[in-house]
């Protein structure tokens, strides 16, 4: 059986009109004409034929070759008993194998579980227990972290299927619904280990369609194909921003070029020049490090970049103002986004003069996103609440429909945990976070999770973990500890202890050891804001 139903012309299934419809029992703004299943995006990709879709080092895969590879890998996975509704974990570094496997799982009606390639062993074990995947598709470095009883397939097996020139590949594609789960994306909640946000086909497609409309890449009857462009992928595919970047080319017809290995500014600059990269959407720390490198080596500006997208962590005006100096043709294409994993990624975006004329704004909410400010103070500041078809279905929880600390209200408003306000023109400003999260280089870190590990050390009596300003990462992790009287434990020993159970990015990089108890409020809760502000002031001075 063929994998895709091509009965409708691509242009006839997309539109810009929005109306209120019922989504999971509550009214949501939604596009009237839209795709219903992520796998159907392969139909859109067919328009681009021999254009390059993926570039990773010396390997290049066209849209046509990619679809053929997806069919072969889907057939392979079906032979291994992958069925509709099965959770399949992708656990490895960015690669062509990762992308092809993602689309193959979609074709089979499976649910892609995004494994964080930076997890500690404890976090891997937690994820496996939480979602009970039918299969893990993994690379060699991470294969050893998967237990012997867990079924798994190596990226090498996927690579062999991709390289196979045999065209025959048959499998049965099930009928799926819009609100069926498509992806489980682990994100740091306010407490404990990472939680699996369940994103639906409807939700991921709604964000894609909104962004395609903004960038004028939405297919419409009579329009020419979008011109070819090249985007650089420098963030992990297990982040929602990375996931969005592999589906966008199906509408935009662009090429996605992978960076290789650890992030290195000099290597990134060479890649931008060699591949003539025109679009770079990433976290602010990476752009900052590249600009620092260009300045240090007295390199010429990079005029080929036309759009620089910044998201994942706060973007200061100093960084925004530096971008035109080093990427002169992106002066009007500097984009800032605001979003979170539980909302399927981007919720609001702003570009060019919108940002310059409204310092601090993250732009306007997307067309299908409704934002309200909960319990605003006298200045209109309050918690940002969101209702959108892109909001997650729930956190994945074995044996329970609603996990603990579910941020979705009974009438399906998402509590973002962020504090902000809306101006009279509808622009959103994010001013603070009400939840215990540090955002380090785009990676969310639950501070209670780090505190709980530090409190396991026999010499630690009290612990408070806060986010401190960092020029490149946005924030870094700072730990304030009260030790037992007479303790001789060193900071190096404490860091080693933390590293045994925490992912590398969760381990504090700044430490304060003190003898007096931490300040508390009337209910006995540590007043972290005071600790953070005092420490941050010392760093600035």
Coordinates of C-alpha atoms in Angstrom, one line a residue:
X1 CA 0.0 0.0 0.0
X2 CA 1.3 3.5 -0.8
X3 CA 2.0 5.6 2.2
X4 CA 0.4 8.9 1.2
X5 CA -3.0 9.9 -0.2
X6 CA -2.5 12.5 -2.9
X7 CA -6.1 13.1 -3.7
X8 CA -6.1 16.8 -2.9
X9 CA -3.9 19.4 -4.5
X10 CA -1.4 20.9 -2.0
X11 CA -2.7 24.4 -2.5
X12 CA -6.3 23.4 -1.7
X13 CA -5.5 22.2 1.8
X14 CA -3.9 25.3 3.2
X15 CA -5.5 28.7 3.9
X16 CA -5.1 31.9 6.0
X17 CA -8.7 32.2 7.3
X18 CA -9.2 31.6 11.0
X19 CA -12.4 30.8 12.9
X20 CA -13.4 29.7 16.4
X21 CA -13.8 25.9 16.6
X22 CA -14.2 23.3 19.3
X23 CA -10.8 21.8 20.3
X24 CA -11.1 19.2 23.1
X25 CA -14.3 20.7 24.3
X26 CA -13.3 24.4 24.3
X27 CA -13.3 27.2 21.8
X28 CA -9.9 27.8 20.0
X29 CA -8.9 30.0 17.1
X30 CA -8.0 27.6 14.2
X31 CA -7.2 27.8 10.5
X32 CA -10.2 26.7 8.5
X33 CA -8.2 25.0 5.8
X34 CA -5.3 22.9 7.2
X35 CA -3.5 19.6 7.2
X36 CA -4.7 17.0 9.7
X37 CA -1.7 14.7 10.0
X38 CA 2.0 15.5 10.1
X39 CA 2.8 12.7 7.7
X40 CA 0.8 14.5 5.0
X41 CA 3.5 17.2 4.9
X42 CA 5.5 14.8 2.7
X43 CA 2.9 15.6 0.0
X44 CA 4.0 19.2 0.2
X45 CA 7.6 18.2 0.0
X46 CA 7.0 16.4 -3.3
X47 CA 6.7 19.8 -4.9
X48 CA 10.4 20.4 -4.5
X49 CA 11.6 17.1 -6.1
X50 CA 15.4 17.2 -6.6
X51 CA 16.0 20.2 -4.4
X52 CA 18.2 19.4 -1.4
X53 CA 16.4 18.9 1.8
X54 CA 19.1 17.7 4.2
X55 CA 22.8 18.4 4.2
X56 CA 25.1 16.8 6.9
X57 CA 28.8 17.0 6.1
X58 CA 29.3 15.3 2.7
X59 CA 25.9 13.7 2.8
X60 CA 23.1 15.3 0.8
X61 CA 19.5 14.2 0.5
X62 CA 16.9 15.6 -1.9
X63 CA 13.2 15.8 -1.1
X64 CA 12.5 12.9 -3.5
X65 CA 15.3 10.8 -2.1
X66 CA 14.1 11.6 1.5
X67 CA 10.6 10.4 0.8
X68 CA 11.9 7.2 -0.7
X69 CA 14.1 6.7 2.4
X70 CA 11.2 7.3 4.7
X71 CA 9.2 4.6 3.0
X72 CA 12.0 2.1 3.4
X73 CA 12.6 2.9 7.0
X74 CA 8.8 2.8 7.7
X75 CA 8.7 -0.7 6.2
X76 CA 11.7 -1.7 8.3
X77 CA 10.0 -0.5 11.5
X78 CA 6.8 -2.2 10.6
X79 CA 8.7 -5.4 10.2
X80 CA 9.8 -4.9 13.8
X81 CA 6.2 -4.7 14.9
X82 CA 5.9 -0.9 15.3
X83 CA 2.2 -0.1 15.3
X84 CA -0.1 2.9 15.5
X85 CA 0.0 4.4 19.0
X86 CA 3.4 2.9 19.9
X87 CA 5.9 5.2 21.6
X88 CA 9.2 5.2 19.7
X89 CA 12.1 7.1 21.3
X90 CA 14.6 8.9 19.1
X91 CA 17.7 9.1 21.2
X92 CA 20.8 10.5 19.5
X93 CA 22.7 13.4 18.1
X94 CA 21.3 15.4 15.1
X95 CA 21.6 13.4 12.0
X96 CA 19.9 12.4 8.7
X97 CA 19.0 9.1 10.4
X98 CA 17.2 11.0 13.1
X99 CA 15.1 13.0 10.6
X100 CA 14.2 10.1 8.4
X101 CA 13.2 8.0 11.4
X102 CA 11.0 10.8 12.6
X103 CA 9.0 10.9 9.4
X104 CA 8.8 7.1 9.2
X105 CA 7.3 6.9 12.7
X106 CA 4.8 9.5 11.7
X107 CA 3.9 7.4 8.6
X108 CA 3.2 4.4 10.9
X109 CA 1.0 6.4 13.3
X110 CA 3.5 6.1 16.1
X111 CA 4.3 8.7 18.7
X112 CA 7.8 10.1 18.6
X113 CA 9.4 10.4 22.0
X114 CA 12.3 13.0 21.9
X115 CA 15.1 11.7 24.0
X116 CA 17.5 14.4 25.3
X117 CA 21.0 13.4 24.1
X118 CA 22.4 15.3 27.1
X119 CA 20.5 13.4 29.8
X120 CA 22.2 11.7 32.7
X121 CA 21.7 8.0 33.1
X122 CA 19.1 8.6 35.8
X123 CA 17.1 10.9 33.5
X124 CA 17.2 8.3 30.7
X125 CA 15.9 5.6 33.1
X126 CA 13.1 8.0 34.2
X127 CA 12.1 8.7 30.6
X128 CA 12.0 5.0 29.7
X129 CA 9.9 4.2 32.8
X130 CA 7.5 7.1 32.0
X131 CA 6.7 6.4 28.4
X132 CA 7.5 2.6 28.1
X133 CA 8.6 2.9 24.5
X134 CA 8.1 -0.1 22.2
X135 CA 11.4 0.7 20.5
X136 CA 14.4 3.1 21.0
X137 CA 16.2 4.3 17.9
X138 CA 19.7 5.4 19.0
X139 CA 23.3 6.1 18.0
X140 CA 26.3 4.3 19.3
X141 CA 27.4 6.8 22.1
X142 CA 24.0 6.5 23.7
X143 CA 23.1 2.9 23.1
X144 CA 24.9 1.8 26.2
X145 CA 22.5 3.9 28.3
X146 CA 19.6 1.8 27.1
X147 CA 18.9 -1.3 29.2
X148 CA 19.4 -4.8 27.8
X149 CA 15.7 -5.6 28.1
X150 CA 14.6 -2.5 26.0
X151 CA 14.1 -3.2 22.3
X152 CA 16.3 -0.9 20.2
X153 CA 17.6 -0.2 16.7
X154 CA 20.8 1.5 15.9
X155 CA 21.2 4.5 13.6
X156 CA 23.5 2.3 11.6
X157 CA 20.6 0.1 10.7
X158 CA 18.6 3.1 9.7
X159 CA 21.5 4.4 7.6
X160 CA 21.7 1.1 5.7
X161 CA 18.0 1.4 4.9
X162 CA 18.4 5.0 3.7
X163 CA 21.3 4.0 1.5
X164 CA 19.5 1.0 0.0
X165 CA 18.6 1.7 -3.6
X166 CA 15.9 -1.0 -3.7
X167 CA 12.7 1.0 -4.4
X168 CA 10.2 -1.6 -3.1
X169 CA 8.9 -0.6 0.4
X170 CA 5.3 -1.3 1.4
X171 CA 3.6 -0.8 4.7
X172 CA 0.1 0.1 6.0
X173 CA -0.5 3.6 7.0
X174 CA -3.3 3.9 9.7
X175 CA -6.0 6.5 9.7
X176 CA -5.2 9.1 12.4
X177 CA -7.1 11.9 14.0
X178 CA -6.0 15.5 14.5
X179 CA -5.9 15.3 18.3
X180 CA -4.0 12.0 18.4
X181 CA -0.6 12.3 20.1
X182 CA 2.3 12.9 17.7
X183 CA 5.3 13.8 19.9
X184 CA 6.3 13.5 23.5
X185 CA 8.7 16.2 24.4
X186 CA 10.4 16.2 27.7
X187 CA 10.7 19.5 29.5
X188 CA 11.8 20.6 32.9
X189 CA 8.8 21.3 35.1
X190 CA 9.0 23.2 38.3
X191 CA 9.8 20.1 40.4
X192 CA 11.5 16.8 40.0
X193 CA 12.6 15.0 36.9
X194 CA 11.6 16.1 33.3
X195 CA 8.0 15.7 32.3
X196 CA 6.8 14.5 28.9
X197 CA 4.6 17.1 27.1
X198 CA 2.3 15.4 24.7
X199 CA 1.9 17.4 21.5
X200 CA -0.8 16.6 18.9
X201 CA -0.8 16.6 15.1
X202 CA -3.2 19.5 15.3
X203 CA -0.9 21.5 17.6
X204 CA 2.3 21.1 15.7
X205 CA 0.7 21.8 12.4
X206 CA -1.1 24.9 13.8
X207 CA 2.3 26.5 14.7
X208 CA 3.8 25.5 11.4
X209 CA 0.9 27.1 9.5
X210 CA 1.1 30.2 11.6
X211 CA 4.8 30.8 10.9
X212 CA 4.4 29.9 7.2
X213 CA 1.7 32.5 6.9
X214 CA 3.9 35.2 8.6
X215 CA 6.9 34.4 6.2
X216 CA 4.6 34.1 3.1
X217 CA 5.5 30.5 2.6
X218 CA 2.0 29.1 2.8
X219 CA 1.0 27.3 -0.4
X220 CA -1.7 29.0 -2.4
X221 CA -3.2 28.4 -5.9
X222 CA -1.3 30.0 -8.7
X223 CA 1.7 31.1 -6.7
X224 CA 5.2 30.1 -7.7
X225 CA 7.2 27.7 -5.5
X226 CA 9.2 29.5 -2.8
X227 CA 12.7 30.2 -3.9
X228 CA 15.4 28.0 -2.5
X229 CA 17.1 29.0 0.7
X230 CA 19.5 27.4 3.2
X231 CA 18.9 27.2 7.0
X232 CA 21.5 26.2 9.5
X233 CA 20.4 23.8 12.2
X234 CA 22.6 24.3 15.3
X235 CA 20.2 23.4 18.1
X236 CA 19.3 19.8 19.1
X237 CA 16.4 18.1 17.3
X238 CA 15.1 17.0 20.7
X239 CA 14.1 20.6 21.4
X240 CA 10.8 21.9 20.0
X241 CA 12.7 24.6 18.0
X242 CA 14.8 21.9 16.3
X243 CA 11.7 19.8 15.6
X244 CA 10.0 22.8 13.9
X245 CA 13.0 23.3 11.7
X246 CA 12.8 19.9 10.1
X247 CA 9.1 20.3 9.2
X248 CA 9.3 23.9 7.9
X249 CA 11.1 22.9 4.6
X250 CA 8.1 20.9 3.6
X251 CA 6.3 24.1 3.0
X252 CA 9.2 26.5 2.4
X253 CA 11.3 24.2 0.1
X254 CA 14.5 25.2 1.8
X255 CA 17.6 23.2 2.6
X256 CA 18.5 22.3 6.2
X257 CA 22.2 22.2 6.9
X258 CA 23.4 20.5 10.0
X259 CA 26.3 21.7 12.1
X260 CA 28.6 18.9 13.3
X261 CA 30.0 18.1 16.7
X262 CA 30.2 20.5 19.6
X263 CA 29.3 24.1 18.9
X264 CA 32.4 25.9 17.7
X265 CA 32.1 29.5 16.4
X266 CA 34.9 29.3 13.9
X267 CA 33.5 26.1 12.4
X268 CA 30.0 27.7 12.2
X269 CA 31.4 30.7 10.4
X270 CA 33.1 28.4 7.8
X271 CA 29.8 26.5 7.4
X272 CA 27.8 29.7 6.8
X273 CA 30.3 30.8 4.2
X274 CA 30.8 27.5 2.5
X275 CA 27.1 26.6 2.3
X276 CA 25.9 30.2 1.8
X277 CA 23.5 30.0 4.7
X278 CA 20.6 32.5 4.6
X279 CA 18.6 31.6 7.7
X280 CA 19.7 30.9 11.2
X281 CA 17.2 30.2 14.0
X282 CA 18.9 29.4 17.2
X283 CA 19.4 30.4 20.9
X284 CA 20.9 33.8 21.6
X285 CA 24.1 32.4 23.2
X286 CA 25.2 30.8 19.9
X287 CA 24.7 34.0 17.9
X288 CA 26.6 36.0 20.6
X289 CA 29.5 33.6 20.6
X290 CA 29.8 33.8 16.8
X291 CA 29.7 37.6 16.8
X292 CA 32.4 37.6 19.6
X293 CA 34.5 35.3 17.4
X294 CA 34.1 37.5 14.3
X295 CA 35.2 40.5 16.4
X296 CA 38.1 38.7 17.9
X297 CA 39.6 37.6 14.6
X298 CA 38.7 40.8 12.8
X299 CA 36.6 38.8 10.3
X300 CA 34.4 40.6 7.8
X301 CA 30.6 40.6 8.4
X302 CA 28.5 37.8 6.9
X303 CA 26.2 39.3 4.3
X304 CA 24.7 36.0 3.2
X305 CA 22.5 35.7 6.3
X306 CA 19.2 37.3 5.7
X307 CA 17.2 36.1 8.8
X308 CA 18.5 35.6 12.3
X309 CA 15.9 34.1 14.7
X310 CA 16.5 34.3 18.4
X311 CA 14.5 32.2 20.9
X312 CA 14.7 29.8 23.8
X313 CA 16.0 32.4 26.3
X314 CA 15.7 36.2 27.0
X315 CA 17.1 38.4 24.3
X316 CA 18.7 41.7 25.5
X317 CA 18.7 44.9 23.5
X318 CA 22.5 44.8 23.5
X319 CA 22.5 41.5 21.6
X320 CA 19.7 42.7 19.2
X321 CA 21.7 45.8 18.4
X322 CA 24.9 43.9 17.6
X323 CA 23.3 41.6 15.0
X324 CA 23.1 44.2 12.1
X325 CA 26.8 44.9 12.5
X326 CA 27.9 41.4 11.8
X327 CA 24.9 40.2 9.7
X328 CA 24.1 43.4 7.7
X329 CA 21.5 41.9 5.4
X330 CA 19.6 40.6 8.4
X331 CA 19.1 44.1 9.9
X332 CA 15.3 43.9 9.0
X333 CA 15.2 40.1 9.5
X334 CA 16.2 39.9 13.1
X335 CA 13.3 37.9 14.7
X336 CA 12.6 37.2 18.4
X337 CA 10.3 34.5 19.5
X338 CA 8.6 33.6 22.7
X339 CA 7.2 30.2 23.5
X340 CA 7.5 27.0 25.6
X341 CA 7.5 23.3 25.0
X342 CA 4.1 22.8 26.6
X343 CA 2.6 25.2 24.0
X344 CA 4.2 23.4 21.1
X345 CA 7.0 26.0 20.6
X346 CA 6.4 29.5 19.3
X347 CA 3.6 31.6 20.8
X348 CA 4.6 35.1 19.8
X349 CA 7.1 36.6 17.4
X350 CA 8.4 40.0 16.4
X351 CA 10.8 41.2 13.7
X352 CA 12.7 44.3 12.6
X353 CA 11.2 47.7 13.5
X354 CA 8.6 46.0 15.7
X355 CA 11.4 45.2 18.2
X356 CA 13.4 48.4 17.8
X357 CA 10.3 50.6 18.4
X358 CA 9.1 48.5 21.4
X359 CA 12.1 47.7 23.6
X360 CA 11.5 44.4 25.5
X361 CA 8.7 43.1 23.4
X362 CA 8.7 39.5 22.2
X363 CA 6.2 40.5 19.4
X364 CA 2.6 39.7 18.8
X365 CA 0.9 36.3 19.5
X366 CA 0.4 34.1 16.5
X367 CA -2.9 34.2 14.7
X368 CA -4.2 31.1 16.4
X369 CA -2.9 32.0 19.9
X370 CA -5.1 33.7 22.5
X371 CA -3.2 35.4 25.4
X372 CA -4.6 36.8 28.6
X373 CA -2.9 38.1 31.7
X374 CA -4.1 36.4 34.9
X375 CA -4.6 38.4 38.1
X376 CA -2.8 41.6 36.8
X377 CA -1.3 44.0 39.3
X378 CA -1.6 47.8 39.1
X379 CA 0.8 47.9 36.2
X380 CA -1.1 45.2 34.2
X381 CA 1.6 42.6 35.0
X382 CA 0.5 39.0 35.7
X383 CA 0.9 35.4 34.7
X384 CA 0.7 34.8 31.0
X385 CA -2.1 32.4 30.1
X386 CA -2.5 30.8 26.7
X387 CA -5.2 29.1 24.8
X388 CA -4.3 27.6 21.4
X389 CA -4.7 24.4 19.4
X390 CA -0.9 24.1 19.8
X391 CA -1.1 23.7 23.6
X392 CA -0.1 20.2 24.7
X393 CA -2.7 17.6 25.4
X394 CA -1.2 16.8 28.8
X395 CA 1.9 15.5 30.4
X396 CA 2.4 11.8 29.7
X397 CA 1.7 9.8 32.9
X398 CA 1.5 6.1 33.0
X399 CA -1.8 5.0 34.5
X400 CA -3.1 8.5 35.1
X401 CA -4.7 11.0 32.6
X402 CA -3.5 14.0 34.5
X403 CA 0.0 14.1 35.8
X404 CA 0.9 16.0 39.0
X405 CA 1.4 19.7 38.7
X406 CA -0.5 19.9 35.3
X407 CA -0.3 23.5 34.2
X408 CA -3.5 23.3 32.1
X409 CA -6.7 24.6 33.8
X410 CA -10.0 22.7 33.6
X411 CA -11.1 24.9 30.7
X412 CA -7.8 24.4 28.8
X413 CA -5.9 27.6 29.5
X414 CA -2.1 26.9 29.8
X415 CA -0.4 28.5 32.8
X416 CA 3.0 29.5 31.3
X417 CA 4.6 30.3 34.6
X418 CA 5.9 33.5 33.0
X419 CA 4.9 37.0 34.1
X420 CA 4.2 39.7 31.5
X421 CA 1.9 42.2 30.1
X422 CA 0.2 43.3 26.8
X423 CA 0.3 46.8 25.4
X424 CA -2.6 48.6 23.7
X425 CA -1.5 47.3 20.3
X426 CA -1.4 43.7 21.4
X427 CA 2.4 43.3 21.8
X428 CA 3.5 40.9 24.5
X429 CA 6.2 41.7 27.0
X430 CA 7.7 39.0 29.3
X431 CA 9.1 40.5 32.5
X432 CA 9.8 37.6 34.9
X433 CA 9.2 33.9 35.7
X434 CA 6.9 32.8 38.4
X435 CA 8.2 29.2 38.3
X436 CA 11.6 27.9 39.5
X437 CA 13.3 27.6 36.2
X438 CA 16.8 28.6 35.0
X439 CA 17.2 28.9 31.2
X440 CA 20.8 28.2 30.4
X441 CA 21.6 28.5 26.7
X442 CA 18.0 27.6 25.8
X443 CA 17.9 24.6 28.1
X444 CA 15.3 24.7 30.9
X445 CA 16.6 23.6 34.3
X446 CA 14.2 22.9 37.2
X447 CA 16.0 24.4 40.2
X448 CA 14.2 22.1 42.8
X449 CA 15.6 19.1 40.9
X450 CA 19.1 20.4 41.3
X451 CA 18.5 21.4 45.0
X452 CA 17.2 17.9 45.8
X453 CA 20.4 16.3 44.4
X454 CA 22.6 18.7 46.4
X455 CA 20.6 18.0 49.6
X456 CA 21.5 14.3 49.2
X457 CA 25.1 15.2 50.1
X458 CA 25.6 14.4 53.8
X459 CA 27.3 17.8 54.5
X460 CA 24.6 20.0 52.9
X461 CA 22.0 21.3 55.4
X462 CA 20.2 23.8 53.1
X463 CA 20.3 24.5 49.4
X464 CA 18.9 27.2 47.1
X465 CA 19.6 27.2 43.3
X466 CA 19.1 30.4 41.3
X467 CA 19.7 31.7 37.8
X468 CA 22.5 34.3 37.5
X469 CA 23.1 36.5 34.5
X470 CA 25.6 35.2 32.0
X471 CA 26.9 37.2 28.9
X472 CA 26.6 34.3 26.5
X473 CA 24.3 31.7 28.0
X474 CA 21.7 34.2 29.2
X475 CA 21.7 32.5 32.6
X476 CA 24.0 30.1 34.5
X477 CA 23.2 27.9 37.5
X478 CA 24.2 29.2 40.9
X479 CA 24.0 27.2 44.1
X480 CA 23.9 28.7 47.6
X481 CA 24.6 26.1 50.3
X482 CA 24.5 26.0 54.1
X483 CA 26.9 23.2 55.2
X484 CA 27.1 21.4 58.5
X485 CA 29.3 23.1 61.0
X486 CA 32.9 22.0 60.6
X487 CA 32.4 20.5 57.1
X488 CA 35.5 20.5 55.0
X489 CA 33.8 19.6 51.7
X490 CA 35.1 21.6 48.7
X491 CA 33.3 23.1 45.8
X492 CA 35.0 20.6 43.4
X493 CA 33.7 17.7 45.5
X494 CA 30.2 19.1 45.5
X495 CA 30.3 19.6 41.7
X496 CA 31.5 16.0 41.3
X497 CA 28.7 14.8 43.5
X498 CA 26.1 16.8 41.5
X499 CA 27.5 15.5 38.2
X500 CA 26.8 11.9 39.2
X501 CA 23.1 12.4 38.9
X502 CA 22.5 15.6 36.9
X503 CA 22.9 16.4 33.2
X504 CA 26.0 18.4 32.6
X505 CA 24.1 21.6 32.0
X506 CA 22.3 21.3 35.3
X507 CA 25.5 21.3 37.4
X508 CA 26.0 24.7 39.1
X509 CA 28.9 26.7 37.7
X510 CA 28.8 29.3 40.6
X511 CA 28.8 28.4 44.3
X512 CA 28.3 30.2 47.6
X513 CA 29.0 28.4 50.8
X514 CA 27.7 30.0 53.9
X515 CA 27.2 29.3 57.6
X516 CA 24.0 31.2 58.4
X517 CA 20.6 29.8 57.4
X518 CA 18.9 31.0 54.2
X519 CA 16.3 33.7 54.5
X520 CA 12.7 32.4 54.7
X521 CA 9.2 33.9 54.5
X522 CA 6.5 33.4 57.1
X523 CA 5.6 30.0 55.6
X524 CA 9.1 28.7 55.8
X525 CA 9.9 29.0 52.1
X526 CA 13.3 30.2 51.1
X527 CA 13.2 33.7 49.6
X528 CA 15.2 33.0 46.4
X529 CA 14.5 36.3 44.7
X530 CA 16.5 38.2 47.4
X531 CA 19.3 35.7 47.2
X532 CA 19.4 35.9 43.4
X533 CA 19.2 39.7 43.3
X534 CA 22.0 40.2 45.9
X535 CA 24.3 37.7 44.1
X536 CA 23.5 39.2 40.6
X537 CA 24.4 42.7 41.9
X538 CA 27.7 41.4 43.1
X539 CA 28.5 39.9 39.7
X540 CA 27.6 43.1 37.9
X541 CA 29.8 45.2 40.1

